[in-house]
Coordinates of C-alpha atoms and ligand atoms in Angstrom, one line a residue:
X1 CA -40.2 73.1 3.4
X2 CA -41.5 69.8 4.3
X3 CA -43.7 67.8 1.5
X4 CA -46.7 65.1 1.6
X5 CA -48.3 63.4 -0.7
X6 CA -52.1 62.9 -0.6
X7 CA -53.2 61.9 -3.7
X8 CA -51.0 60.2 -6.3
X9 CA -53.9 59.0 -8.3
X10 CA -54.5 60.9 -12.5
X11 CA -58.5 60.9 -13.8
X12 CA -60.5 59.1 -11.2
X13 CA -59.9 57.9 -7.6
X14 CA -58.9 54.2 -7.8
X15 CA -59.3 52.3 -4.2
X16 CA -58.8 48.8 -3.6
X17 CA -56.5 46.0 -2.9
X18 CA -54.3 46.6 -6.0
X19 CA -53.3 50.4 -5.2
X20 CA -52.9 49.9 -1.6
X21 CA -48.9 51.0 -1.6
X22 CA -49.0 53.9 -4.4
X23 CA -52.7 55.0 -3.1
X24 CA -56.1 55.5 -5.1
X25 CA -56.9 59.2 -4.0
X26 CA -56.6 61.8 -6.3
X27 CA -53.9 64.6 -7.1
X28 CA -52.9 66.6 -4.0
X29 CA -50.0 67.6 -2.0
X30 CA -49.2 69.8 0.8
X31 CA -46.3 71.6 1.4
X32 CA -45.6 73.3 4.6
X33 CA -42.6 76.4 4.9
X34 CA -41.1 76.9 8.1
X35 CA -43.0 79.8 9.0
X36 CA -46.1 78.0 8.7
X37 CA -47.6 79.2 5.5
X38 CA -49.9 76.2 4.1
X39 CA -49.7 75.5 0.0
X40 CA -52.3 72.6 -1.6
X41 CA -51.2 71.7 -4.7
X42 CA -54.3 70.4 -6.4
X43 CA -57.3 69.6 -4.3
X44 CA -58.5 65.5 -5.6
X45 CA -60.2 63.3 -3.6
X46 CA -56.4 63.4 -1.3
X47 CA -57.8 66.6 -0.2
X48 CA -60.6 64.6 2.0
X49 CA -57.6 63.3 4.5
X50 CA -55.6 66.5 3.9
X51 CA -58.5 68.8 5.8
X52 CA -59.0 66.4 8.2
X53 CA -55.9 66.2 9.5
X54 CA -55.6 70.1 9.5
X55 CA -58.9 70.1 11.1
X56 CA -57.4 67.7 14.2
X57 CA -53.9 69.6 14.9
X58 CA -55.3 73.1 14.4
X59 CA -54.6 74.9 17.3
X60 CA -55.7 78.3 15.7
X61 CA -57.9 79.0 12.6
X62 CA -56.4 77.6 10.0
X63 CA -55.1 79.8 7.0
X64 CA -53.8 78.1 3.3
X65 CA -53.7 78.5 0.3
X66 CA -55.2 75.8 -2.8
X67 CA -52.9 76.2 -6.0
X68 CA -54.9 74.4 -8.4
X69 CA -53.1 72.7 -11.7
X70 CA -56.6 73.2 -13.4
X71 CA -60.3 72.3 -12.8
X72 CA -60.4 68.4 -14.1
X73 CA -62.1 66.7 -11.7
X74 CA -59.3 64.8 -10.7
X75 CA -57.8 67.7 -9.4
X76 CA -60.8 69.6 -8.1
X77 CA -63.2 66.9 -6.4
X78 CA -62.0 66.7 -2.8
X79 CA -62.6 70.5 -2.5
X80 CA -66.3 69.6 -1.5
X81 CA -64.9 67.5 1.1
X82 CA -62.2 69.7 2.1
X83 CA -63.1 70.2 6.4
X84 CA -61.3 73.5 6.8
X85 CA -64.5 75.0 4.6
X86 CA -67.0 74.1 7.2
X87 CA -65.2 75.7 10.0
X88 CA -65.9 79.6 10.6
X89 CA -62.7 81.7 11.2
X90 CA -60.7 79.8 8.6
X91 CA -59.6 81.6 5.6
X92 CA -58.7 79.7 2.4
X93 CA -57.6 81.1 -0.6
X94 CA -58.2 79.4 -3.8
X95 CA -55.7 79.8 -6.8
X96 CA -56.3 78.6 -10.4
X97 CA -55.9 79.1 -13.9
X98 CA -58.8 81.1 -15.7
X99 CA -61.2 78.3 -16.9
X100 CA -62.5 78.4 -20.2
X101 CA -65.9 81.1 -20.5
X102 CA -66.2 80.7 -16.5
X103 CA -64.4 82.2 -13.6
X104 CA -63.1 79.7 -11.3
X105 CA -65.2 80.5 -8.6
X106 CA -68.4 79.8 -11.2
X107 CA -66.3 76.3 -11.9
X108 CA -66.1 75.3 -8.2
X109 CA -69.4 76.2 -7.7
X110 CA -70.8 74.0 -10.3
X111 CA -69.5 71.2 -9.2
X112 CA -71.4 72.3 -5.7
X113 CA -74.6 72.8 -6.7
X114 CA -77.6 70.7 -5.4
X115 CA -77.6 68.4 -8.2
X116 CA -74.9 67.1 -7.0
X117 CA -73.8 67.8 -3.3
X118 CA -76.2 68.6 -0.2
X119 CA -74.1 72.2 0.8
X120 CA -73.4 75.4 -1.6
X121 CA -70.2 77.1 -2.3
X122 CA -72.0 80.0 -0.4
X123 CA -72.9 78.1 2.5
X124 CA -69.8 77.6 3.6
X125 CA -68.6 79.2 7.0
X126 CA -65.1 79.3 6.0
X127 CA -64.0 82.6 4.3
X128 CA -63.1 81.5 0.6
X129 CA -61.2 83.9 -1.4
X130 CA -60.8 82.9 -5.2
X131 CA -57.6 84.3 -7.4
X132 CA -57.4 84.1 -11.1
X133 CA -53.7 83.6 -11.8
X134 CA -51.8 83.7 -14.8
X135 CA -48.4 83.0 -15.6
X136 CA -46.0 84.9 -13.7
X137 CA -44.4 85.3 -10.1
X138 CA -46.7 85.9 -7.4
X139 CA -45.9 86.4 -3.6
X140 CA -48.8 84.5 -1.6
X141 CA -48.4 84.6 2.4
X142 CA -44.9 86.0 1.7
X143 CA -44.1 83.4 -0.4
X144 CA -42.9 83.5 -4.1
X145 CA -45.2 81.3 -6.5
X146 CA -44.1 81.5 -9.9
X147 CA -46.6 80.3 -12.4
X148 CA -46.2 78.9 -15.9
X149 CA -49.0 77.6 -18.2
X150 CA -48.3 73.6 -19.0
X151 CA -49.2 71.4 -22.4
X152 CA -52.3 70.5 -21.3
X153 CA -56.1 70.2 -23.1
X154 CA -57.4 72.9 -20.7
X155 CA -55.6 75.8 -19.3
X156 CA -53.7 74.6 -16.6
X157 CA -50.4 75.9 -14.7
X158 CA -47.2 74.8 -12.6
X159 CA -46.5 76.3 -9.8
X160 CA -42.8 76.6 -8.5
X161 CA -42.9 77.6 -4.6
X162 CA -39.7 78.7 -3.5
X163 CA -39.2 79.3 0.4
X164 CA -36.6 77.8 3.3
X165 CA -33.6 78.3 0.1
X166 CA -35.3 75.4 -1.1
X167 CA -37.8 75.1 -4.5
X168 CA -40.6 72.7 -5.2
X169 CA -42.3 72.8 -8.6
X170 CA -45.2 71.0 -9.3
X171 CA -46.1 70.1 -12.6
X172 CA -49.2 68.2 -13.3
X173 CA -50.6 67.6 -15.8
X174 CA -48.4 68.7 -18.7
X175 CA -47.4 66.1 -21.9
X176 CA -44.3 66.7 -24.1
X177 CA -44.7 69.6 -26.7
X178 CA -42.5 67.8 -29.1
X179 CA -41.9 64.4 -29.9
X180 CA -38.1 65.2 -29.8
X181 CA -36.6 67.0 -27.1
X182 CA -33.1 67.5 -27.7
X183 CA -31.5 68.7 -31.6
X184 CA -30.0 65.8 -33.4
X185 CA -27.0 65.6 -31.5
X186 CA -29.4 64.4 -28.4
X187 CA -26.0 66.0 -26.2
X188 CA -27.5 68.4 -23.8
X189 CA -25.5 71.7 -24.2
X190 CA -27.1 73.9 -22.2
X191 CA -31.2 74.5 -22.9
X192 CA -30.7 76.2 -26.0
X193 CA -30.1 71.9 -27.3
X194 CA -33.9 71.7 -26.3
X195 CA -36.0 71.7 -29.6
X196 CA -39.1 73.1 -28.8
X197 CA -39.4 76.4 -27.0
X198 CA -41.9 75.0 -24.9
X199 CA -40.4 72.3 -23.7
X200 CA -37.2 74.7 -23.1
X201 CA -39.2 76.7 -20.5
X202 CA -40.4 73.9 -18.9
X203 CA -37.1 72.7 -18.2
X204 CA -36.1 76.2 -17.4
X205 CA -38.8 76.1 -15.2
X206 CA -37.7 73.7 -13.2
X207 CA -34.0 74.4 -13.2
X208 CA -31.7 73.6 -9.7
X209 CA -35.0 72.6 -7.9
X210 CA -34.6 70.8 -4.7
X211 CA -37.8 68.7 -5.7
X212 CA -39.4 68.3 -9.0
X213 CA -43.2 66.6 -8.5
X214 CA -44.0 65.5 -12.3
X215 CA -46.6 63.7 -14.4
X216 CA -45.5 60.4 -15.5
X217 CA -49.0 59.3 -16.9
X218 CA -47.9 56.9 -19.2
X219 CA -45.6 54.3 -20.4
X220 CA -43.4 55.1 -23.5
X221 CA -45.5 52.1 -25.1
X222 CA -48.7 53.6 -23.4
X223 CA -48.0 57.0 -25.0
X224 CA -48.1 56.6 -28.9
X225 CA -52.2 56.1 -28.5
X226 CA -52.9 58.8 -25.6
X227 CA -50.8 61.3 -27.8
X228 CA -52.5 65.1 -27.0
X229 CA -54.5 63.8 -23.8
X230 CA -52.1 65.9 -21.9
X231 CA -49.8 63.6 -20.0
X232 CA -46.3 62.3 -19.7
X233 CA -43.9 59.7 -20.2
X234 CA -41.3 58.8 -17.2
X235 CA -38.9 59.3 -19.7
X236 CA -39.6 62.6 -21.0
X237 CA -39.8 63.9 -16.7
X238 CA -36.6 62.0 -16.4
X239 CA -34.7 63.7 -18.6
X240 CA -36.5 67.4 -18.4
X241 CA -35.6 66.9 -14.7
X242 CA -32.0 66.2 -15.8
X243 CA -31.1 68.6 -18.1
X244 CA -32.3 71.2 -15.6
X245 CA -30.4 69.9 -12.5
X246 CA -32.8 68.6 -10.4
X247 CA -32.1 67.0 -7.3
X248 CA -35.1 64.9 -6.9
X249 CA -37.9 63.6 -9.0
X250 CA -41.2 62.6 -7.8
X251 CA -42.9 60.5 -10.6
X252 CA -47.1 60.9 -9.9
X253 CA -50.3 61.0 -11.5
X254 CA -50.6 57.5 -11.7
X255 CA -53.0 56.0 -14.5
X256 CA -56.3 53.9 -13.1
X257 CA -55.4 51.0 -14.5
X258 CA -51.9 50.8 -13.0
X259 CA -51.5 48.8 -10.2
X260 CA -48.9 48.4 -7.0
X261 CA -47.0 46.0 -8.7
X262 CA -47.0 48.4 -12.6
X263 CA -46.3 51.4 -10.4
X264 CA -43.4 50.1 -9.0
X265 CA -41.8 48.8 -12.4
X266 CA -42.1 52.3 -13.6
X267 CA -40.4 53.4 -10.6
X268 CA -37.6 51.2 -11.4
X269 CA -37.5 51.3 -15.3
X270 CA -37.3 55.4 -14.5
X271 CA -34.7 54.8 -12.2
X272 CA -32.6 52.4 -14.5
X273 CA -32.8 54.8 -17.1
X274 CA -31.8 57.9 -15.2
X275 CA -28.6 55.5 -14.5
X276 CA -28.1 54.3 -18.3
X277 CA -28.2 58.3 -19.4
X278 CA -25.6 59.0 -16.9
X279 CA -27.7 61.4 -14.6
X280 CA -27.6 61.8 -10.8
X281 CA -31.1 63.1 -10.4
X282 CA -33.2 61.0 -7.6
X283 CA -35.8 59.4 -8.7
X284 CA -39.4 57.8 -6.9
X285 CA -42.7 57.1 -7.7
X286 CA -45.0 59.1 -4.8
X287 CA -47.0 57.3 -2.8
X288 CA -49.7 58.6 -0.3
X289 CA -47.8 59.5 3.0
X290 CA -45.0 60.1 1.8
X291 CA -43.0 62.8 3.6
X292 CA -40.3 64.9 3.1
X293 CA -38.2 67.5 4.1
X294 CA -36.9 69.4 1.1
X295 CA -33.1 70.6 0.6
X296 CA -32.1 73.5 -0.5
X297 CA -32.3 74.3 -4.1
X298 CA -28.9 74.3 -6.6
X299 CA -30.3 77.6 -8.4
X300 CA -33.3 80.2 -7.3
X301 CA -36.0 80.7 -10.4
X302 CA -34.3 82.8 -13.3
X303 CA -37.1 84.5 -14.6
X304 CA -36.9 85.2 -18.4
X305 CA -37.9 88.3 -19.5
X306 CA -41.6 87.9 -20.1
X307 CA -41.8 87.0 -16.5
X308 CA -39.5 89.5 -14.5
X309 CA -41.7 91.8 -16.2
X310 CA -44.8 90.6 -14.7
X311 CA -43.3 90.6 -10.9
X312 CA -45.6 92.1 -8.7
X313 CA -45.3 93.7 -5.5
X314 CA -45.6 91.8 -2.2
X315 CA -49.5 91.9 -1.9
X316 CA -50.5 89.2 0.7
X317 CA -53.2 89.6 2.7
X318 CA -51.1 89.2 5.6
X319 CA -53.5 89.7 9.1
X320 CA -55.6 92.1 7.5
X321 CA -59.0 91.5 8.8
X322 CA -61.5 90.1 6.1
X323 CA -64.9 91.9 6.6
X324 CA -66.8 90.1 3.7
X325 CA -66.9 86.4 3.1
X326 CA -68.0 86.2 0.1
X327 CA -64.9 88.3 -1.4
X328 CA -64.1 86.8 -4.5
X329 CA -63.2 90.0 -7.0
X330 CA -59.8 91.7 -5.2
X331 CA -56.5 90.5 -6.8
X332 CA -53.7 89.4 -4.5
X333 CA -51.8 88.0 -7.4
X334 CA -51.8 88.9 -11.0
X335 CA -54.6 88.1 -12.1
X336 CA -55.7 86.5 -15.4
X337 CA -57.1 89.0 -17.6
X338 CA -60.5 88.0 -19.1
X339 CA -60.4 90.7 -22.2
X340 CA -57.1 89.7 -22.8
X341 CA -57.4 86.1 -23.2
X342 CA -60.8 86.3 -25.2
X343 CA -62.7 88.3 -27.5
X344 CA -59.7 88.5 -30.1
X345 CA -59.8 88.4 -33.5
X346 CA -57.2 85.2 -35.2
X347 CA -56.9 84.6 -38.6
X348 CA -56.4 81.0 -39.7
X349 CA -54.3 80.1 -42.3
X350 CA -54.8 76.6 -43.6
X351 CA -55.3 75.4 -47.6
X352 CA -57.9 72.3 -45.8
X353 CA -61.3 73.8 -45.3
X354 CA -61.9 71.0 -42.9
X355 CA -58.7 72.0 -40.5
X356 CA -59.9 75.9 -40.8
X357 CA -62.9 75.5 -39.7
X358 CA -62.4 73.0 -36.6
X359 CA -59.5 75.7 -35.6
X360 CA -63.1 78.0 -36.3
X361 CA -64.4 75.6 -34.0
X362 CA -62.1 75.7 -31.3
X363 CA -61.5 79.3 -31.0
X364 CA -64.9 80.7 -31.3
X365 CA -66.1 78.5 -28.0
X366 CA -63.4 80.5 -26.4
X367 CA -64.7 83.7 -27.6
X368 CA -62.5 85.1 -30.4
X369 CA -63.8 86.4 -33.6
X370 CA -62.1 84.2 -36.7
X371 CA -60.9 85.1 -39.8
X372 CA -59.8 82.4 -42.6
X373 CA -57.3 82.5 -45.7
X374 CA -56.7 79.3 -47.5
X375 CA -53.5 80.4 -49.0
X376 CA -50.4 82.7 -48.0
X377 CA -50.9 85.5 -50.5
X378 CA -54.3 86.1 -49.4
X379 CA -53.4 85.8 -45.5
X380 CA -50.8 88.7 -46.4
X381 CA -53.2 90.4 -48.0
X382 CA -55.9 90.3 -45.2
X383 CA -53.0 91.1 -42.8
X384 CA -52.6 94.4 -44.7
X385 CA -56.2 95.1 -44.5
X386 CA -57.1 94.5 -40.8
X387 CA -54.5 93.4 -38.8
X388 CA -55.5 90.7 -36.5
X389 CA -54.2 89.8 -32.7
X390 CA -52.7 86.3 -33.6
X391 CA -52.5 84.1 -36.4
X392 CA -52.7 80.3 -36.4
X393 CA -50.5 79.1 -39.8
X394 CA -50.3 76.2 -41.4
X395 CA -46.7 75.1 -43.2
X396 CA -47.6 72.8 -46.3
X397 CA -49.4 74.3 -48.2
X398 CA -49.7 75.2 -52.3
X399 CA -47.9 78.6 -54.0
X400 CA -46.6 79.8 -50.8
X401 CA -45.3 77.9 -47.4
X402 CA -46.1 78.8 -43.8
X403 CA -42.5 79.2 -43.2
X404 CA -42.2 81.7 -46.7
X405 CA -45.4 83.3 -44.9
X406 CA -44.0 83.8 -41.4
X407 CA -40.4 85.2 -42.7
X408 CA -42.5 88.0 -44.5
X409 CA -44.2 88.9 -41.7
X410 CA -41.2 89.0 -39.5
X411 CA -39.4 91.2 -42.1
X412 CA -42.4 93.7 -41.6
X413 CA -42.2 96.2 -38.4
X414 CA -45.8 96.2 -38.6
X415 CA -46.2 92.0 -38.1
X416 CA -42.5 91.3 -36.6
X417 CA -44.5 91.1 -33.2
X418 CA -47.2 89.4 -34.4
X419 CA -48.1 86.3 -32.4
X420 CA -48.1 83.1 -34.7
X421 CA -48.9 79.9 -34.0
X422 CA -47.6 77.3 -36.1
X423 CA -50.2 74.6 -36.7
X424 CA -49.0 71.6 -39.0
X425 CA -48.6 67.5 -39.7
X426 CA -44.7 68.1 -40.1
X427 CA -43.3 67.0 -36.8
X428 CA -39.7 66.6 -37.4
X429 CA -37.1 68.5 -35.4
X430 CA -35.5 70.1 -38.4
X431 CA -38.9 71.7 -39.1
X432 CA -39.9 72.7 -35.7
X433 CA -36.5 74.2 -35.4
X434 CA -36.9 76.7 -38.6
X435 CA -40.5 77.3 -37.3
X436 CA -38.9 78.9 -34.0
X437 CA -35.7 80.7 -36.1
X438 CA -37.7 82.1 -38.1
X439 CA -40.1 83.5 -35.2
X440 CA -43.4 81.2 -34.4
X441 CA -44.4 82.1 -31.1
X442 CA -45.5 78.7 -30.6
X443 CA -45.6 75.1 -32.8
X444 CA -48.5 72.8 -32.2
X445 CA -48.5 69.2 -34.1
X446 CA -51.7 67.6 -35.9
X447 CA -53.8 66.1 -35.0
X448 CA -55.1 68.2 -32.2
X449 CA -58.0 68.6 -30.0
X450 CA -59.8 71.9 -29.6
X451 CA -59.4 72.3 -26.3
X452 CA -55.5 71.8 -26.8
X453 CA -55.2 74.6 -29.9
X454 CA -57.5 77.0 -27.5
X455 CA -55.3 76.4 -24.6
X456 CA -52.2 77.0 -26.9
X457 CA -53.7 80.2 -28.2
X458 CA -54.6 81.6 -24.9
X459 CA -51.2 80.8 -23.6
X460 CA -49.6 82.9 -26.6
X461 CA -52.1 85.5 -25.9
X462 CA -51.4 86.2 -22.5
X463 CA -47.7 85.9 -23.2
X464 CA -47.3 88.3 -26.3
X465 CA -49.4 91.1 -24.0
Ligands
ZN501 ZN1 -55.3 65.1 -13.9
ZN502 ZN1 -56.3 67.3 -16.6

């Protein structure tokens, strides 16, 4: 597979004097398998260049395929700019997370509309196929795409494309889901020393890649005061990346107000401290136009259970003719499902009326029907009664804990499947570890935003199915 870097750039394109090395386009990248089959990871401002180039060296219509992260513009406003569209005969196919109460056709459209751009999404002469994916494995052009949600404040996915006996995984934008990684011992012994399941299966995620392309938003001094933006640390990449045996690590996603010269420190603190932890992992900061051919991989994907489950079969489109432009509703992929990740009833558990009702708040925009208990007995009690699809819990609270509360239920055969999502100030490792042993699907940390908890929640939702 051969790699390059088009957009480098997190939030908003950044041109000028000062990011003339690292670039000032926004997120995208293009990798290219040996049989020819086109991926676009992201589609930023990056994407402008991208589609020209593809436009001057095509020699036949061009066919590829956008896997977006998520819709924030940064990663979505080159699209409109994208030349391949305005040619007839090419076909692209745009992937992406569901977005939240629109499909993702609706979301590119948007942005498209008169208002603001001269053409419409329907206009276009290209043929534009949009696909809804959630997490799982996905064969695209006879290549396998596996998919995993990241810790983001909108739904938003990594993609690992293996092809060639090499793997590339992309993961942008995604920030830490626990401010420890490893247990105490901070010895990695295999990923079960990873505290937080999710950070687990993001290293998982990435394990034996050839090339790991990660967010490094932030500083470890920057990070204290962006907490639940969505980003990352070099660090944190840096030692994810480690622990699952990467070969190379491309640091991106660089903040606006980080210039050449900051870029490049961060390049070299990461490097230093890849050295200092003992780790042979290959470290860069990418820049536009850069290039590479990527080896092979140590270790294919091992998909867990929830995943192998979810294989589909081989349903590219291959050569078969497209009648109808405007097809937009035909799964090539697993698809999100829209039923699924809305319209569910949650009952929130929390003793502050305040917390319940901006987790009200949050989960209502996305469509679900809430319940609320402001104390364990009666959440018990209302579970008895009318047994809800997930429960977000709180752990301090008086008379009866969230952890006292989530061992019942996991006693029960009725509620020992029952998707619960931790939601609590207590933030230490000894706490998030009894939160997982004792069976939380998932552990988020107050303060939170609402898009964050509804993102969590739709994540546990689709992976509890
Ligand atoms: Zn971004
Ligand atoms: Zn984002």
């Amino acid at each position: 597979m051969q790699v390059r870097f088009w957009g480098t750039r997190g939030s908003i394109a950044t041109p000028g004097p000062a990011t003339i090395h690292f670039g000032g386009n926004t997120a995208c990248v293009e990798v290219t398998t040996s049989a020819g089959a086109c991926f676009i990871l992201d589609c930023g401002t990056g994407a402008r260049a991208l589609g020209a180039a593809l436009v001057t060296n095509a020699t036949k219509p061009i066919v590829a395929t956008i896997l977006l992260s998520h819709t924030h513009w940064d990663h979505i406003q080159g699209f409109p700019f994208f030349a391949p569209l305005f040619v007839p005969g090419n076909r692209i196919t745009v992937c992406g997370p569901e977005g939240s109460g629109q499909s993702l056709r609706e979301v590119l459209s948007g942005q498209m509309e008169f208002t603001y751009f001269p053409v419409e999404i329907a206009q276009l002469p290209a043929t534009i196929i949009f696909r809804e994916l959630g997490e799982g494995i996905h064969l695209i052009d006879g290549v396998k795409i596996i998919a995993q949600y990241l810790n983001h404040p909108a739904m938003t996915l990594g993609y690992r494309i293996e092809a060639d006996g090499a793997a590339v995984v992309y993961l942008c934008d995604h920030e830490p889901f626990s401010p420890t990684l490893l247990h105490d011992s901070q010895e990695f012994s295999g990923f079960e020393s990873i505290v937080h399941e999710g950070d687990r299966r993001h290293a998982q995620f990435m394990a034996g890649a050839s090339l790991v392309i990660h967010d490094a938003q932030y500083t470890p001094e920057e990070y204290p005061s962006k907490k639940n933006w969505g980003h990352s640390t070099y660090e944190y990449a840096a030692e994810v990346a480690a622990l699952a045996g990467v070969q190379q690590l491309i640091l991106t996603h660089h903040d606006p107000i980080h210039d050449d010269s900051f870029v490049a420190d961060i390049e070299k603190r990461a490097r230093d401290y890849v050295r200092e932890l003992g780790y042979e992992v290959d470290v860069c900061c990418a820049y536009e136009g850069l290039d590479l051919a990527v080896g092979p991989y140590s270790a294919p994907y091992l998909a867990d259970k929830t995943l192998a489950d979810k294989t589909l079969e081989d349903k590219t489109l291959g050569d078969k003719p497209l009648t109808d432009k405007s097809q937009t509703d035909k799964p090539l992929a697993p698809q999100a499902d829209h039923d699924l990740l809305r319209g569910r009833r949650i009952l929130v558990v929390d003793d502050d009326p305040d917390i319940r009702a901006l987790a009200s708040l949050a989960l209502t925009q996305d469509g679900h029907t809430m319940i609320e208990a402001s104390n364990g007995p009666d959440a018990l009690a209302l579970i008895a009664e009318q047994m809800p699809d997930l429960l977000v819990l709180d752990l301090q609270m008086p008379e009866q804990g969230g952890l006292e509360v989530l061992k019942i239920l996991r006693s029960k055969p009725d509620t020992a499947a029952l998707p619960v999502v931790v939601l609590t100030a207590m933030d230490d490792e000894e706490t998030i570890r009894a939160g997982f042993e004792l069976g939380a699907t998932d552990y988020v940390t107050k303060p939170f935003s609402i898009p964050q908890l509804a993102a969590r929640v739709r994540a546990c939702l689709q992976r509890t199915e």
